[in-house]
């Protein structure tokens, strides 16, 4: 095993190699209005710009070999392994910038490709959401009150909906209220922001969720915020931690509505007790679309809705069965 100094030298060389391959994209890395960068099958580069929209660069073309070198450098730098037979995808980040990177290779995609996503360069306050018309007055007050009362909040939406940006807004609000609390952030890509003086921010791989859980319990934080929940292991790890006397936390989840988020997270859980009592772990479900808060629902409200729906379906089945029997 390399000592710390030797590992630093290796990491620096790997970073130099990586940035050498990416030097043509440096101007776009430095432009804070660039949201996403994609390599295409033909090697061209597509830019997603905040003010200019999407456009393709005609003067830059990456060969397949070049894209694979970039992927290999990223994997080596962040200690990730790509298994082409099981999951030919790399999910990591560019260390010097903190950009989130997803790469796909054969056999899923004949031409290796990259998707580079920039985290929002600044924290947007809840007041700014309100001023911009991206949250209603009622939802604004509801979320502010939930954060003040240390409620657990799941933030839901599609890719690019602004989930992480809004999570950072909630963390900012929490720190303004409780600046001396001890905060722990856990994620697999460096996207969360916390301005508190007493904050620990750890980056883990998917398979390290249980190890991170054990660490968190020994670290004595007041609040534990997770990055995006992607699978059952992460879902159960998050809810286990949220039930250990650490209230006032946030996480994000992909789904099409607040109710769909509730159902998706419930479906990820294997433990029957947790599955049936998810309202004891999560207080509020916030759904965003196009960087706008569309729904804010309490767990009790969703559970009551689902209970009523099940009763209605049960009654329909009962009456349907009686109707069929009388008309045989």
PDB file of C-alpha atoms in Angstrom:
ATOM      1  CA  UNK A   1       0.000   0.000   0.000  1.00  0.00           C
ATOM      2  CA  UNK A   2       1.270   3.472  -0.894  1.00  0.00           C
ATOM      3  CA  UNK A   3       1.908   5.930   1.924  1.00  0.00           C
ATOM      4  CA  UNK A   4      -0.074   9.178   1.989  1.00  0.00           C
ATOM      5  CA  UNK A   5       2.603  11.282   0.268  1.00  0.00           C
ATOM      6  CA  UNK A   6       3.170   8.740  -2.498  1.00  0.00           C
ATOM      7  CA  UNK A   7      -0.583   8.447  -3.066  1.00  0.00           C
ATOM      8  CA  UNK A   8      -0.823  12.229  -3.381  1.00  0.00           C
ATOM      9  CA  UNK A   9       1.834  12.163  -6.108  1.00  0.00           C
ATOM     10  CA  UNK A  10      -0.011   9.393  -7.969  1.00  0.00           C
ATOM     11  CA  UNK A  11      -3.309  11.285  -7.691  1.00  0.00           C
ATOM     12  CA  UNK A  12      -1.706  14.468  -9.000  1.00  0.00           C
ATOM     13  CA  UNK A  13      -0.274  12.652 -12.019  1.00  0.00           C
ATOM     14  CA  UNK A  14      -3.620  11.018 -12.737  1.00  0.00           C
ATOM     15  CA  UNK A  15      -5.336  14.406 -12.544  1.00  0.00           C
ATOM     16  CA  UNK A  16      -2.789  15.902 -14.946  1.00  0.00           C
ATOM     17  CA  UNK A  17      -3.393  13.052 -17.391  1.00  0.00           C
ATOM     18  CA  UNK A  18      -7.156  13.481 -17.122  1.00  0.00           C
ATOM     19  CA  UNK A  19      -7.111  17.244 -17.615  1.00  0.00           C
ATOM     20  CA  UNK A  20      -4.682  16.798 -20.493  1.00  0.00           C
ATOM     21  CA  UNK A  21      -7.345  14.757 -22.269  1.00  0.00           C
ATOM     22  CA  UNK A  22     -10.050  17.281 -21.368  1.00  0.00           C
ATOM     23  CA  UNK A  23      -8.114  20.497 -22.059  1.00  0.00           C
ATOM     24  CA  UNK A  24     -10.335  21.402 -25.048  1.00  0.00           C
ATOM     25  CA  UNK A  25     -13.335  21.523 -22.742  1.00  0.00           C
ATOM     26  CA  UNK A  26     -11.672  23.734 -20.113  1.00  0.00           C
ATOM     27  CA  UNK A  27     -13.395  26.951 -21.325  1.00  0.00           C
ATOM     28  CA  UNK A  28     -16.757  25.243 -20.851  1.00  0.00           C
ATOM     29  CA  UNK A  29     -15.751  23.944 -17.427  1.00  0.00           C
ATOM     30  CA  UNK A  30     -14.925  27.523 -16.418  1.00  0.00           C
ATOM     31  CA  UNK A  31     -18.200  28.946 -17.783  1.00  0.00           C
ATOM     32  CA  UNK A  32     -20.692  28.744 -14.902  1.00  0.00           C
ATOM     33  CA  UNK A  33     -23.598  29.031 -17.358  1.00  0.00           C
ATOM     34  CA  UNK A  34     -22.742  25.609 -18.806  1.00  0.00           C
ATOM     35  CA  UNK A  35     -25.005  23.056 -17.124  1.00  0.00           C
ATOM     36  CA  UNK A  36     -24.159  19.808 -18.934  1.00  0.00           C
ATOM     37  CA  UNK A  37     -21.587  18.507 -21.410  1.00  0.00           C
ATOM     38  CA  UNK A  38     -22.208  15.367 -23.485  1.00  0.00           C
ATOM     39  CA  UNK A  39     -19.980  13.413 -25.852  1.00  0.00           C
ATOM     40  CA  UNK A  40     -21.955  11.999 -28.783  1.00  0.00           C
ATOM     41  CA  UNK A  41     -21.573   8.749 -30.715  1.00  0.00           C
ATOM     42  CA  UNK A  42     -19.836  10.592 -33.562  1.00  0.00           C
ATOM     43  CA  UNK A  43     -17.328  12.138 -31.154  1.00  0.00           C
ATOM     44  CA  UNK A  44     -18.780  15.633 -31.231  1.00  0.00           C
ATOM     45  CA  UNK A  45     -19.524  17.578 -28.058  1.00  0.00           C
ATOM     46  CA  UNK A  46     -22.974  18.825 -27.063  1.00  0.00           C
ATOM     47  CA  UNK A  47     -23.253  21.745 -24.635  1.00  0.00           C
ATOM     48  CA  UNK A  48     -26.291  22.523 -22.477  1.00  0.00           C
ATOM     49  CA  UNK A  49     -26.012  26.252 -21.710  1.00  0.00           C
ATOM     50  CA  UNK A  50     -28.256  28.152 -19.277  1.00  0.00           C
ATOM     51  CA  UNK A  51     -28.777  31.161 -21.578  1.00  0.00           C
ATOM     52  CA  UNK A  52     -27.843  29.843 -25.040  1.00  0.00           C
ATOM     53  CA  UNK A  53     -29.660  26.530 -24.812  1.00  0.00           C
ATOM     54  CA  UNK A  54     -28.221  23.354 -26.332  1.00  0.00           C
ATOM     55  CA  UNK A  55     -25.720  23.379 -29.185  1.00  0.00           C
ATOM     56  CA  UNK A  56     -23.063  21.125 -30.727  1.00  0.00           C
ATOM     57  CA  UNK A  57     -19.407  22.120 -31.043  1.00  0.00           C
ATOM     58  CA  UNK A  58     -18.238  21.536 -34.601  1.00  0.00           C
ATOM     59  CA  UNK A  59     -14.580  22.272 -33.875  1.00  0.00           C
ATOM     60  CA  UNK A  60     -14.011  19.535 -31.251  1.00  0.00           C
ATOM     61  CA  UNK A  61     -14.211  15.793 -31.900  1.00  0.00           C
ATOM     62  CA  UNK A  62     -13.221  13.095 -29.400  1.00  0.00           C
ATOM     63  CA  UNK A  63     -12.175   9.710 -30.773  1.00  0.00           C
ATOM     64  CA  UNK A  64     -13.433   6.519 -29.146  1.00  0.00           C
ATOM     65  CA  UNK A  65      -9.933   5.864 -27.799  1.00  0.00           C
ATOM     66  CA  UNK A  66      -9.808   9.333 -26.257  1.00  0.00           C
ATOM     67  CA  UNK A  67     -13.177   8.883 -24.533  1.00  0.00           C
ATOM     68  CA  UNK A  68     -12.055   5.499 -23.179  1.00  0.00           C
ATOM     69  CA  UNK A  69      -8.840   7.040 -21.834  1.00  0.00           C
ATOM     70  CA  UNK A  70     -10.888   9.673 -20.030  1.00  0.00           C
ATOM     71  CA  UNK A  71     -13.165   6.994 -18.578  1.00  0.00           C
ATOM     72  CA  UNK A  72     -10.204   4.898 -17.428  1.00  0.00           C
ATOM     73  CA  UNK A  73      -8.475   7.903 -15.832  1.00  0.00           C
ATOM     74  CA  UNK A  74     -11.680   8.812 -13.988  1.00  0.00           C
ATOM     75  CA  UNK A  75     -12.167   5.253 -12.757  1.00  0.00           C
ATOM     76  CA  UNK A  76      -8.577   5.052 -11.500  1.00  0.00           C
ATOM     77  CA  UNK A  77      -8.683   8.439  -9.780  1.00  0.00           C
ATOM     78  CA  UNK A  78     -11.905   7.764  -7.897  1.00  0.00           C
ATOM     79  CA  UNK A  79     -11.147   4.106  -7.162  1.00  0.00           C
ATOM     80  CA  UNK A  80     -14.112   2.855  -9.192  1.00  0.00           C
ATOM     81  CA  UNK A  81     -14.392  -0.385 -11.155  1.00  0.00           C
ATOM     82  CA  UNK A  82     -16.438  -0.848 -14.332  1.00  0.00           C
ATOM     83  CA  UNK A  83     -17.752  -4.356 -14.895  1.00  0.00           C
ATOM     84  CA  UNK A  84     -18.748  -4.613 -18.592  1.00  0.00           C
ATOM     85  CA  UNK A  85     -20.605  -7.882 -18.021  1.00  0.00           C
ATOM     86  CA  UNK A  86     -22.719  -6.766 -15.062  1.00  0.00           C
ATOM     87  CA  UNK A  87     -23.009  -2.966 -15.301  1.00  0.00           C
ATOM     88  CA  UNK A  88     -20.939  -1.236 -18.005  1.00  0.00           C
ATOM     89  CA  UNK A  89     -21.490   2.195 -16.488  1.00  0.00           C
ATOM     90  CA  UNK A  90     -19.179   4.480 -14.514  1.00  0.00           C
ATOM     91  CA  UNK A  91     -20.722   6.947 -12.067  1.00  0.00           C
ATOM     92  CA  UNK A  92     -18.139   9.264 -10.582  1.00  0.00           C
ATOM     93  CA  UNK A  93     -16.925  12.883 -10.582  1.00  0.00           C
ATOM     94  CA  UNK A  94     -14.085  15.095 -11.828  1.00  0.00           C
ATOM     95  CA  UNK A  95     -12.070  15.805  -8.656  1.00  0.00           C
ATOM     96  CA  UNK A  96     -10.774  19.261  -9.566  1.00  0.00           C
ATOM     97  CA  UNK A  97     -14.246  20.586 -10.385  1.00  0.00           C
ATOM     98  CA  UNK A  98     -16.672  18.314  -8.563  1.00  0.00           C
ATOM     99  CA  UNK A  99     -18.637  17.770 -11.770  1.00  0.00           C
ATOM    100  CA  UNK A 100     -20.766  14.644 -11.788  1.00  0.00           C
ATOM    101  CA  UNK A 101     -19.844  12.175 -14.553  1.00  0.00           C
ATOM    102  CA  UNK A 102     -21.743   9.208 -15.968  1.00  0.00           C
ATOM    103  CA  UNK A 103     -20.070   7.073 -18.642  1.00  0.00           C
ATOM    104  CA  UNK A 104     -21.351   4.094 -20.620  1.00  0.00           C
ATOM    105  CA  UNK A 105     -19.266   1.556 -22.555  1.00  0.00           C
ATOM    106  CA  UNK A 106     -19.688  -1.735 -24.422  1.00  0.00           C
ATOM    107  CA  UNK A 107     -21.690  -3.933 -24.498  1.00  0.00           C
ATOM    108  CA  UNK A 108     -24.470  -1.467 -23.664  1.00  0.00           C
ATOM    109  CA  UNK A 109     -23.157   1.187 -26.034  1.00  0.00           C
ATOM    110  CA  UNK A 110     -20.807   0.428 -28.930  1.00  0.00           C
ATOM    111  CA  UNK A 111     -19.395   3.960 -28.791  1.00  0.00           C
ATOM    112  CA  UNK A 112     -18.247   5.014 -25.285  1.00  0.00           C
ATOM    113  CA  UNK A 113     -19.961   8.203 -24.169  1.00  0.00           C
ATOM    114  CA  UNK A 114     -19.808  10.692 -21.310  1.00  0.00           C
ATOM    115  CA  UNK A 115     -22.372  12.888 -19.589  1.00  0.00           C
ATOM    116  CA  UNK A 116     -20.841  15.626 -17.422  1.00  0.00           C
ATOM    117  CA  UNK A 117     -23.159  17.559 -15.094  1.00  0.00           C
ATOM    118  CA  UNK A 118     -22.251  20.729 -13.236  1.00  0.00           C
ATOM    119  CA  UNK A 119     -23.602  21.213  -9.718  1.00  0.00           C
ATOM    120  CA  UNK A 120     -25.237  24.585  -9.195  1.00  0.00           C
ATOM    121  CA  UNK A 121     -22.344  27.004  -8.542  1.00  0.00           C
ATOM    122  CA  UNK A 122     -24.226  28.814  -5.769  1.00  0.00           C
ATOM    123  CA  UNK A 123     -26.856  28.146  -3.148  1.00  0.00           C
ATOM    124  CA  UNK A 124     -30.318  29.512  -3.915  1.00  0.00           C
ATOM    125  CA  UNK A 125     -32.280  30.538  -0.831  1.00  0.00           C
ATOM    126  CA  UNK A 126     -35.895  29.576  -0.253  1.00  0.00           C
ATOM    127  CA  UNK A 127     -36.718  33.292  -0.409  1.00  0.00           C
ATOM    128  CA  UNK A 128     -35.252  33.439  -3.924  1.00  0.00           C
ATOM    129  CA  UNK A 129     -37.467  30.533  -4.980  1.00  0.00           C
ATOM    130  CA  UNK A 130     -40.449  32.499  -3.676  1.00  0.00           C
ATOM    131  CA  UNK A 131     -39.402  35.740  -5.389  1.00  0.00           C
ATOM    132  CA  UNK A 132     -38.895  33.889  -8.689  1.00  0.00           C
ATOM    133  CA  UNK A 133     -42.347  32.315  -8.479  1.00  0.00           C
ATOM    134  CA  UNK A 134     -40.871  28.816  -8.200  1.00  0.00           C
ATOM    135  CA  UNK A 135     -42.656  28.031  -4.946  1.00  0.00           C
ATOM    136  CA  UNK A 136     -46.064  29.100  -3.651  1.00  0.00           C
ATOM    137  CA  UNK A 137     -46.437  31.111  -0.467  1.00  0.00           C
ATOM    138  CA  UNK A 138     -48.183  28.163   1.214  1.00  0.00           C
ATOM    139  CA  UNK A 139     -45.477  25.659   0.261  1.00  0.00           C
ATOM    140  CA  UNK A 140     -42.786  28.156   1.248  1.00  0.00           C
ATOM    141  CA  UNK A 141     -44.235  28.488   4.750  1.00  0.00           C
ATOM    142  CA  UNK A 142     -44.833  24.735   5.050  1.00  0.00           C
ATOM    143  CA  UNK A 143     -41.236  23.839   4.182  1.00  0.00           C
ATOM    144  CA  UNK A 144     -39.759  26.585   6.379  1.00  0.00           C
ATOM    145  CA  UNK A 145     -41.825  25.317   9.309  1.00  0.00           C
ATOM    146  CA  UNK A 146     -40.817  21.700   8.630  1.00  0.00           C
ATOM    147  CA  UNK A 147     -37.126  22.612   8.632  1.00  0.00           C
ATOM    148  CA  UNK A 148     -37.550  24.618  11.840  1.00  0.00           C
ATOM    149  CA  UNK A 149     -39.297  21.636  13.468  1.00  0.00           C
ATOM    150  CA  UNK A 150     -36.542  19.199  12.365  1.00  0.00           C
ATOM    151  CA  UNK A 151     -38.738  17.151  10.047  1.00  0.00           C
ATOM    152  CA  UNK A 152     -37.283  14.565   7.653  1.00  0.00           C
ATOM    153  CA  UNK A 153     -37.830  15.588   4.030  1.00  0.00           C
ATOM    154  CA  UNK A 154     -37.535  13.594   0.791  1.00  0.00           C
ATOM    155  CA  UNK A 155     -37.102  15.781  -2.302  1.00  0.00           C
ATOM    156  CA  UNK A 156     -38.457  14.185  -5.478  1.00  0.00           C
ATOM    157  CA  UNK A 157     -38.251  14.851  -9.208  1.00  0.00           C
ATOM    158  CA  UNK A 158     -36.871  13.797 -12.564  1.00  0.00           C
ATOM    159  CA  UNK A 159     -33.302  14.249 -13.784  1.00  0.00           C
ATOM    160  CA  UNK A 160     -32.606  17.975 -14.086  1.00  0.00           C
ATOM    161  CA  UNK A 161     -35.652  18.962 -12.035  1.00  0.00           C
ATOM    162  CA  UNK A 162     -33.530  20.760  -9.450  1.00  0.00           C
ATOM    163  CA  UNK A 163     -33.705  18.225  -6.601  1.00  0.00           C
ATOM    164  CA  UNK A 164     -30.132  18.686  -5.380  1.00  0.00           C
ATOM    165  CA  UNK A 165     -30.256  22.463  -5.795  1.00  0.00           C
ATOM    166  CA  UNK A 166     -33.378  22.550  -3.636  1.00  0.00           C
ATOM    167  CA  UNK A 167     -31.821  20.169  -1.101  1.00  0.00           C
ATOM    168  CA  UNK A 168     -28.937  22.636  -0.767  1.00  0.00           C
ATOM    169  CA  UNK A 169     -31.473  25.421  -0.244  1.00  0.00           C
ATOM    170  CA  UNK A 170     -33.041  23.435   2.598  1.00  0.00           C
ATOM    171  CA  UNK A 171     -29.643  22.737   4.158  1.00  0.00           C
ATOM    172  CA  UNK A 172     -28.848  26.460   3.934  1.00  0.00           C
ATOM    173  CA  UNK A 173     -32.101  27.319   5.709  1.00  0.00           C
ATOM    174  CA  UNK A 174     -31.340  24.741   8.397  1.00  0.00           C
ATOM    175  CA  UNK A 175     -27.848  26.135   8.996  1.00  0.00           C
ATOM    176  CA  UNK A 176     -29.262  29.667   9.291  1.00  0.00           C
ATOM    177  CA  UNK A 177     -31.598  28.412  12.012  1.00  0.00           C
ATOM    178  CA  UNK A 178     -29.100  26.123  13.755  1.00  0.00           C
ATOM    179  CA  UNK A 179     -25.546  27.301  12.950  1.00  0.00           C
ATOM    180  CA  UNK A 180     -23.917  25.466  15.864  1.00  0.00           C
ATOM    181  CA  UNK A 181     -25.378  22.022  15.113  1.00  0.00           C
ATOM    182  CA  UNK A 182     -23.160  19.173  13.920  1.00  0.00           C
ATOM    183  CA  UNK A 183     -23.893  18.142  10.308  1.00  0.00           C
ATOM    184  CA  UNK A 184     -22.996  15.015   8.341  1.00  0.00           C
ATOM    185  CA  UNK A 185     -23.414  14.777   4.556  1.00  0.00           C
ATOM    186  CA  UNK A 186     -23.142  11.364   2.865  1.00  0.00           C
ATOM    187  CA  UNK A 187     -23.210  10.928  -0.923  1.00  0.00           C
ATOM    188  CA  UNK A 188     -21.481   9.224  -3.840  1.00  0.00           C
ATOM    189  CA  UNK A 189     -20.902  12.435  -5.812  1.00  0.00           C
ATOM    190  CA  UNK A 190     -19.939  15.816  -4.304  1.00  0.00           C
ATOM    191  CA  UNK A 191     -23.117  17.825  -4.954  1.00  0.00           C
ATOM    192  CA  UNK A 192     -24.471  18.740  -1.523  1.00  0.00           C
ATOM    193  CA  UNK A 193     -23.408  22.015   0.101  1.00  0.00           C
ATOM    194  CA  UNK A 194     -23.336  22.925   3.769  1.00  0.00           C
ATOM    195  CA  UNK A 195     -21.919  26.204   5.106  1.00  0.00           C
ATOM    196  CA  UNK A 196     -21.906  25.167   8.773  1.00  0.00           C
ATOM    197  CA  UNK A 197     -18.622  25.330  10.650  1.00  0.00           C
ATOM    198  CA  UNK A 198     -19.146  21.862  12.149  1.00  0.00           C
ATOM    199  CA  UNK A 199     -19.783  19.766   9.034  1.00  0.00           C
ATOM    200  CA  UNK A 200     -18.340  16.468   7.790  1.00  0.00           C
ATOM    201  CA  UNK A 201     -18.842  15.578   4.127  1.00  0.00           C
ATOM    202  CA  UNK A 202     -18.002  11.988   3.149  1.00  0.00           C
ATOM    203  CA  UNK A 203     -18.004  10.474  -0.346  1.00  0.00           C
ATOM    204  CA  UNK A 204     -18.814   6.772  -0.549  1.00  0.00           C
ATOM    205  CA  UNK A 205     -19.422   4.057  -3.117  1.00  0.00           C
ATOM    206  CA  UNK A 206     -22.829   2.372  -3.317  1.00  0.00           C
ATOM    207  CA  UNK A 207     -21.609  -0.741  -1.528  1.00  0.00           C
ATOM    208  CA  UNK A 208     -20.293   1.319   1.415  1.00  0.00           C
ATOM    209  CA  UNK A 209     -23.701   2.443   2.691  1.00  0.00           C
ATOM    210  CA  UNK A 210     -23.673   0.130   5.716  1.00  0.00           C
ATOM    211  CA  UNK A 211     -20.117   1.143   6.591  1.00  0.00           C
ATOM    212  CA  UNK A 212     -21.161   4.800   6.327  1.00  0.00           C
ATOM    213  CA  UNK A 213     -24.133   4.063   8.578  1.00  0.00           C
ATOM    214  CA  UNK A 214     -21.850   2.622  11.255  1.00  0.00           C
ATOM    215  CA  UNK A 215     -19.532   5.617  10.914  1.00  0.00           C
ATOM    216  CA  UNK A 216     -22.434   8.047  11.248  1.00  0.00           C
ATOM    217  CA  UNK A 217     -23.600   6.516  14.520  1.00  0.00           C
ATOM    218  CA  UNK A 218     -20.117   6.926  16.004  1.00  0.00           C
ATOM    219  CA  UNK A 219     -19.650  10.458  14.651  1.00  0.00           C
ATOM    220  CA  UNK A 220     -22.441  11.938  16.801  1.00  0.00           C
ATOM    221  CA  UNK A 221     -24.009  14.287  14.224  1.00  0.00           C
ATOM    222  CA  UNK A 222     -27.196  16.226  14.889  1.00  0.00           C
ATOM    223  CA  UNK A 223     -28.368  15.934  11.274  1.00  0.00           C
ATOM    224  CA  UNK A 224     -27.602  13.328   8.568  1.00  0.00           C
ATOM    225  CA  UNK A 225     -28.331  14.250   4.961  1.00  0.00           C
ATOM    226  CA  UNK A 226     -27.923  11.719   2.155  1.00  0.00           C
ATOM    227  CA  UNK A 227     -27.433  12.330  -1.523  1.00  0.00           C
ATOM    228  CA  UNK A 228     -29.711  10.618  -3.996  1.00  0.00           C
ATOM    229  CA  UNK A 229     -31.305   7.283  -3.020  1.00  0.00           C
ATOM    230  CA  UNK A 230     -30.654   4.929  -5.945  1.00  0.00           C
ATOM    231  CA  UNK A 231     -31.387   1.421  -4.672  1.00  0.00           C
ATOM    232  CA  UNK A 232     -32.747  -0.706  -1.826  1.00  0.00           C
ATOM    233  CA  UNK A 233     -29.469  -0.780   0.087  1.00  0.00           C
ATOM    234  CA  UNK A 234     -29.276   3.009   0.139  1.00  0.00           C
ATOM    235  CA  UNK A 235     -32.986   3.354   0.968  1.00  0.00           C
ATOM    236  CA  UNK A 236     -32.766   1.058   3.974  1.00  0.00           C
ATOM    237  CA  UNK A 237     -29.496   2.649   5.111  1.00  0.00           C
ATOM    238  CA  UNK A 238     -31.015   6.134   5.037  1.00  0.00           C
ATOM    239  CA  UNK A 239     -34.176   5.173   6.915  1.00  0.00           C
ATOM    240  CA  UNK A 240     -32.230   3.193   9.513  1.00  0.00           C
ATOM    241  CA  UNK A 241     -30.145   6.284  10.283  1.00  0.00           C
ATOM    242  CA  UNK A 242     -33.174   8.547  10.354  1.00  0.00           C
ATOM    243  CA  UNK A 243     -34.659   6.342  13.077  1.00  0.00           C
ATOM    244  CA  UNK A 244     -31.691   6.640  15.448  1.00  0.00           C
ATOM    245  CA  UNK A 245     -32.489   9.964  17.094  1.00  0.00           C
ATOM    246  CA  UNK A 246     -31.183  12.194  14.300  1.00  0.00           C
ATOM    247  CA  UNK A 247     -34.166  14.311  13.107  1.00  0.00           C
ATOM    248  CA  UNK A 248     -34.141  17.097  10.553  1.00  0.00           C
ATOM    249  CA  UNK A 249     -32.622  15.437   7.485  1.00  0.00           C
ATOM    250  CA  UNK A 250     -32.903  15.551   3.692  1.00  0.00           C
ATOM    251  CA  UNK A 251     -32.429  13.201   0.750  1.00  0.00           C
ATOM    252  CA  UNK A 252     -33.440  13.077  -2.930  1.00  0.00           C
ATOM    253  CA  UNK A 253     -35.230  10.490  -5.050  1.00  0.00           C
ATOM    254  CA  UNK A 254     -36.281  10.065  -8.679  1.00  0.00           C
ATOM    255  CA  UNK A 255     -40.064   9.854  -9.176  1.00  0.00           C
ATOM    256  CA  UNK A 256     -42.901  11.536 -11.088  1.00  0.00           C
ATOM    257  CA  UNK A 257     -44.841  12.958  -8.124  1.00  0.00           C
ATOM    258  CA  UNK A 258     -44.848  13.108  -4.344  1.00  0.00           C
ATOM    259  CA  UNK A 259     -47.127  10.051  -4.137  1.00  0.00           C
ATOM    260  CA  UNK A 260     -44.982   8.198  -6.683  1.00  0.00           C
ATOM    261  CA  UNK A 261     -41.933   8.999  -4.572  1.00  0.00           C
ATOM    262  CA  UNK A 262     -43.643   7.565  -1.502  1.00  0.00           C
ATOM    263  CA  UNK A 263     -44.535   4.400  -3.418  1.00  0.00           C
ATOM    264  CA  UNK A 264     -41.070   4.051  -4.972  1.00  0.00           C
ATOM    265  CA  UNK A 265     -39.249   4.401  -1.664  1.00  0.00           C
ATOM    266  CA  UNK A 266     -41.703   2.004  -0.006  1.00  0.00           C
ATOM    267  CA  UNK A 267     -41.104  -0.486  -2.808  1.00  0.00           C
ATOM    268  CA  UNK A 268     -37.349  -0.348  -2.214  1.00  0.00           C
ATOM    269  CA  UNK A 269     -37.706  -1.404   1.415  1.00  0.00           C
ATOM    270  CA  UNK A 270     -37.440  -5.114   2.253  1.00  0.00           C
ATOM    271  CA  UNK A 271     -38.116  -4.900   5.996  1.00  0.00           C
ATOM    272  CA  UNK A 272     -41.909  -5.357   6.508  1.00  0.00           C
ATOM    273  CA  UNK A 273     -42.044  -3.116   9.591  1.00  0.00           C
ATOM    274  CA  UNK A 274     -40.234  -0.227   7.917  1.00  0.00           C
ATOM    275  CA  UNK A 275     -42.315  -0.664   4.760  1.00  0.00           C
ATOM    276  CA  UNK A 276     -45.563  -0.395   6.739  1.00  0.00           C
ATOM    277  CA  UNK A 277     -44.406   2.477   8.957  1.00  0.00           C
ATOM    278  CA  UNK A 278     -42.527   4.673   6.498  1.00  0.00           C
ATOM    279  CA  UNK A 279     -44.459   7.677   7.785  1.00  0.00           C
ATOM    280  CA  UNK A 280     -42.515   7.362  11.037  1.00  0.00           C
ATOM    281  CA  UNK A 281     -39.258   7.902   9.139  1.00  0.00           C
ATOM    282  CA  UNK A 282     -40.251  10.530   6.559  1.00  0.00           C
ATOM    283  CA  UNK A 283     -42.425  13.542   7.390  1.00  0.00           C
ATOM    284  CA  UNK A 284     -42.596  15.521   4.167  1.00  0.00           C
ATOM    285  CA  UNK A 285     -42.434  14.763   0.424  1.00  0.00           C
ATOM    286  CA  UNK A 286     -41.502  17.643  -1.889  1.00  0.00           C
ATOM    287  CA  UNK A 287     -41.883  17.244  -5.663  1.00  0.00           C
ATOM    288  CA  UNK A 288     -40.091  19.519  -8.145  1.00  0.00           C
ATOM    289  CA  UNK A 289     -40.430  19.890 -11.920  1.00  0.00           C
ATOM    290  CA  UNK A 290     -38.396  22.357 -14.003  1.00  0.00           C
ATOM    291  CA  UNK A 291     -36.746  23.810 -10.873  1.00  0.00           C
ATOM    292  CA  UNK A 292     -40.196  24.591  -9.434  1.00  0.00           C
ATOM    293  CA  UNK A 293     -41.837  23.145  -6.306  1.00  0.00           C
ATOM    294  CA  UNK A 294     -45.080  21.564  -7.531  1.00  0.00           C
ATOM    295  CA  UNK A 295     -46.208  19.454  -4.560  1.00  0.00           C
ATOM    296  CA  UNK A 296     -45.598  19.301  -0.821  1.00  0.00           C
ATOM    297  CA  UNK A 297     -47.360  16.421   0.942  1.00  0.00           C
ATOM    298  CA  UNK A 298     -47.144  14.998   4.444  1.00  0.00           C
ATOM    299  CA  UNK A 299     -46.731  11.247   4.870  1.00  0.00           C
ATOM    300  CA  UNK A 300     -50.031  11.051   6.744  1.00  0.00           C
ATOM    301  CA  UNK A 301     -51.851  12.666   3.819  1.00  0.00           C
ATOM    302  CA  UNK A 302     -50.362  10.212   1.309  1.00  0.00           C
ATOM    303  CA  UNK A 303     -51.060   7.213   3.548  1.00  0.00           C
ATOM    304  CA  UNK A 304     -54.683   8.276   4.061  1.00  0.00           C
ATOM    305  CA  UNK A 305     -55.101   8.713   0.302  1.00  0.00           C
ATOM    306  CA  UNK A 306     -53.664   5.261  -0.389  1.00  0.00           C
ATOM    307  CA  UNK A 307     -55.820   3.700   2.342  1.00  0.00           C
ATOM    308  CA  UNK A 308     -58.958   5.252   0.843  1.00  0.00           C
ATOM    309  CA  UNK A 309     -57.932   4.100  -2.628  1.00  0.00           C
ATOM    310  CA  UNK A 310     -57.432   0.517  -1.433  1.00  0.00           C
ATOM    311  CA  UNK A 311     -60.815   0.528   0.301  1.00  0.00           C
ATOM    312  CA  UNK A 312     -62.469   1.814  -2.875  1.00  0.00           C
ATOM    313  CA  UNK A 313     -60.826  -0.880  -4.999  1.00  0.00           C
ATOM    314  CA  UNK A 314     -61.790  -3.533  -2.444  1.00  0.00           C
ATOM    315  CA  UNK A 315     -65.419  -2.385  -2.516  1.00  0.00           C
ATOM    316  CA  UNK A 316     -65.434  -2.346  -6.313  1.00  0.00           C
ATOM    317  CA  UNK A 317     -64.110  -5.906  -6.365  1.00  0.00           C
ATOM    318  CA  UNK A 318     -66.737  -6.978  -3.824  1.00  0.00           C
ATOM    319  CA  UNK A 319     -69.644  -5.415  -5.700  1.00  0.00           C
ATOM    320  CA  UNK A 320     -68.267  -6.654  -8.988  1.00  0.00           C
ATOM    321  CA  UNK A 321     -68.123 -10.186  -7.615  1.00  0.00           C
ATOM    322  CA  UNK A 322     -71.721  -9.981  -6.347  1.00  0.00           C
ATOM    323  CA  UNK A 323     -72.864  -8.630  -9.688  1.00  0.00           C
ATOM    324  CA  UNK A 324     -71.167 -11.470 -11.566  1.00  0.00           C
ATOM    325  CA  UNK A 325     -72.704 -14.112  -9.304  1.00  0.00           C
ATOM    326  CA  UNK A 326     -76.245 -12.844  -9.826  1.00  0.00           C
ATOM    327  CA  UNK A 327     -75.890 -12.830 -13.594  1.00  0.00           C
ATOM    328  CA  UNK A 328     -74.461 -16.293 -14.204  1.00  0.00           C
TER     329      UNK A 328
END
